[in-house]
PDB file of C-alpha atoms in Angstrom:
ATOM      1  CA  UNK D   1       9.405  22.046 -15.460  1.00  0.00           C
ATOM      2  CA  UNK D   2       7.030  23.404 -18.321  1.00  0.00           C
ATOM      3  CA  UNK D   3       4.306  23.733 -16.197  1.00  0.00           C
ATOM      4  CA  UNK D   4       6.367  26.076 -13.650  1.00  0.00           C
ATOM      5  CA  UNK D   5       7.898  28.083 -16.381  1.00  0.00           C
ATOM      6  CA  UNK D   6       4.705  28.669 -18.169  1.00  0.00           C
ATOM      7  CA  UNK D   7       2.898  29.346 -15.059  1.00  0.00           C
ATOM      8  CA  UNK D   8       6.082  31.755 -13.419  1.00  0.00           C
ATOM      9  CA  UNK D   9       6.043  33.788 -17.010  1.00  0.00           C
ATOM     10  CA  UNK D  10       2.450  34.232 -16.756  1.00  0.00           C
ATOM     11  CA  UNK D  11       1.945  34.856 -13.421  1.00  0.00           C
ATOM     12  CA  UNK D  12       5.214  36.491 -11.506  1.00  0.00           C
ATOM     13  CA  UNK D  13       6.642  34.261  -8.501  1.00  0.00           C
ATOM     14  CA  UNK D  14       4.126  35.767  -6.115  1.00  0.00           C
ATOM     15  CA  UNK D  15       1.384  35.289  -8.367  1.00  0.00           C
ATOM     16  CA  UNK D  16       2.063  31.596  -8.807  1.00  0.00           C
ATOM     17  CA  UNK D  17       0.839  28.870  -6.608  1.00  0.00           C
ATOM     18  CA  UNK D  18       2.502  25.590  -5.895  1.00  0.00           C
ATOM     19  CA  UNK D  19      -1.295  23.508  -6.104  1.00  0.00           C
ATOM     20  CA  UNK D  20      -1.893  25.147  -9.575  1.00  0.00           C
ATOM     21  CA  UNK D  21       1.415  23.956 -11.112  1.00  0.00           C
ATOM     22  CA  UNK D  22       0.988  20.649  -9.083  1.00  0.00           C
ATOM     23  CA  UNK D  23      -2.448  20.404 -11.076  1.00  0.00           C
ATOM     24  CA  UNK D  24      -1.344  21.707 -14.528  1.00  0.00           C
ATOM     25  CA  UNK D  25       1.507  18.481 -14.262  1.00  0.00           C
ATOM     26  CA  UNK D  26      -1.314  16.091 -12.804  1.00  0.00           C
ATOM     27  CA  UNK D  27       0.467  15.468  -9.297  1.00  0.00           C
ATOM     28  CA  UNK D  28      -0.463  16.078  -5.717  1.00  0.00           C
ATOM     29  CA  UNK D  29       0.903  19.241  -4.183  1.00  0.00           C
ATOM     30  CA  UNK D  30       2.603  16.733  -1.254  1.00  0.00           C
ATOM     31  CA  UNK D  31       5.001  15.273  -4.122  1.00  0.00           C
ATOM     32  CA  UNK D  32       5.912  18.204  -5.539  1.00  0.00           C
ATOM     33  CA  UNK D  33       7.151  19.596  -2.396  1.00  0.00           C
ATOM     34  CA  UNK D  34       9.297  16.052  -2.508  1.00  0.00           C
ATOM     35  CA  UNK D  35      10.825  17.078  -5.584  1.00  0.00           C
ATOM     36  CA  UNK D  36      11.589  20.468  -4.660  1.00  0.00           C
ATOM     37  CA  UNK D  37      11.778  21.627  -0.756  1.00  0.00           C
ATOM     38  CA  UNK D  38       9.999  24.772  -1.134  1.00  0.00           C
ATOM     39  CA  UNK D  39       8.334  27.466  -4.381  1.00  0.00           C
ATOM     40  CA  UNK D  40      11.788  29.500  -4.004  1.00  0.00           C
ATOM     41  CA  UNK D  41      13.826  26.146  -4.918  1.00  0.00           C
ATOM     42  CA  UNK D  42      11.448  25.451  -7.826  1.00  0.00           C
ATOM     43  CA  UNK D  43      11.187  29.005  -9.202  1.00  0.00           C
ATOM     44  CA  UNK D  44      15.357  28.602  -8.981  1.00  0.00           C
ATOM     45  CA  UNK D  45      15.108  25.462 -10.796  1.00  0.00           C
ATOM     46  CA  UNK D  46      12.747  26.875 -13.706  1.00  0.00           C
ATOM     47  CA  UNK D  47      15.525  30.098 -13.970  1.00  0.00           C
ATOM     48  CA  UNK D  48      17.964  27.996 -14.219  1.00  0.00           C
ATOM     49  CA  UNK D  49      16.365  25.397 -16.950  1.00  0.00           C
ATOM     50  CA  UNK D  50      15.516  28.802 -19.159  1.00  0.00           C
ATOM     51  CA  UNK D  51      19.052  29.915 -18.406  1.00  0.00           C
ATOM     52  CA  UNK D  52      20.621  26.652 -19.828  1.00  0.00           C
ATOM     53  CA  UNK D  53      18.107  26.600 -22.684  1.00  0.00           C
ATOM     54  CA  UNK D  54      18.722  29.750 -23.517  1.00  0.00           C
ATOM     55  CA  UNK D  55      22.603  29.264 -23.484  1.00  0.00           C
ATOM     56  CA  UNK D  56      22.564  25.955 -25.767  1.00  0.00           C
ATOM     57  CA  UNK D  57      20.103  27.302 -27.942  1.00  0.00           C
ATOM     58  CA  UNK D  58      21.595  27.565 -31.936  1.00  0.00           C
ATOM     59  CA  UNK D  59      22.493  31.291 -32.630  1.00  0.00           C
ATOM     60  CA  UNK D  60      19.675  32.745 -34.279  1.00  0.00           C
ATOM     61  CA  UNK D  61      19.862  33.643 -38.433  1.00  0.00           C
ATOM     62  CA  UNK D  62      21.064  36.685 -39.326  1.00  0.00           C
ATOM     63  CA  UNK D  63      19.256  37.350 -42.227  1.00  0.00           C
TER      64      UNK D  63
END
């Protein structure tokens, strides 16, 4: 999931290829498209792992 969230914040969804974050991880292309159906389903999947993070994360100092 690193590799698609690094690769979707540096790149944009359009800008990102399935066979670069397939390489970045070290699998074929073929078995990431078992994991997740389609880009759209793991550019969802990366949103929503931020989102989660994001919500669980401790509250930041104040001072």
């Amino acid at each position: 999931m690193a590799a698609a969230i690094d690769r979707f914040a540096q790149k944009g969804f359009y800008g990102t290829t399935t066979h670069e974050i397939a390489k970045q991880v070290g699998i074929s292309q073929p078995y990431l498209y078992r994991l997740y159906p389609n880009k759209q389903a793991l550019f969802a999947a990366a949103v929503d792992h931020v989102s989660v993070c994001t919500r669980t994360a401790p509250p930041a100092s104040r001072w």
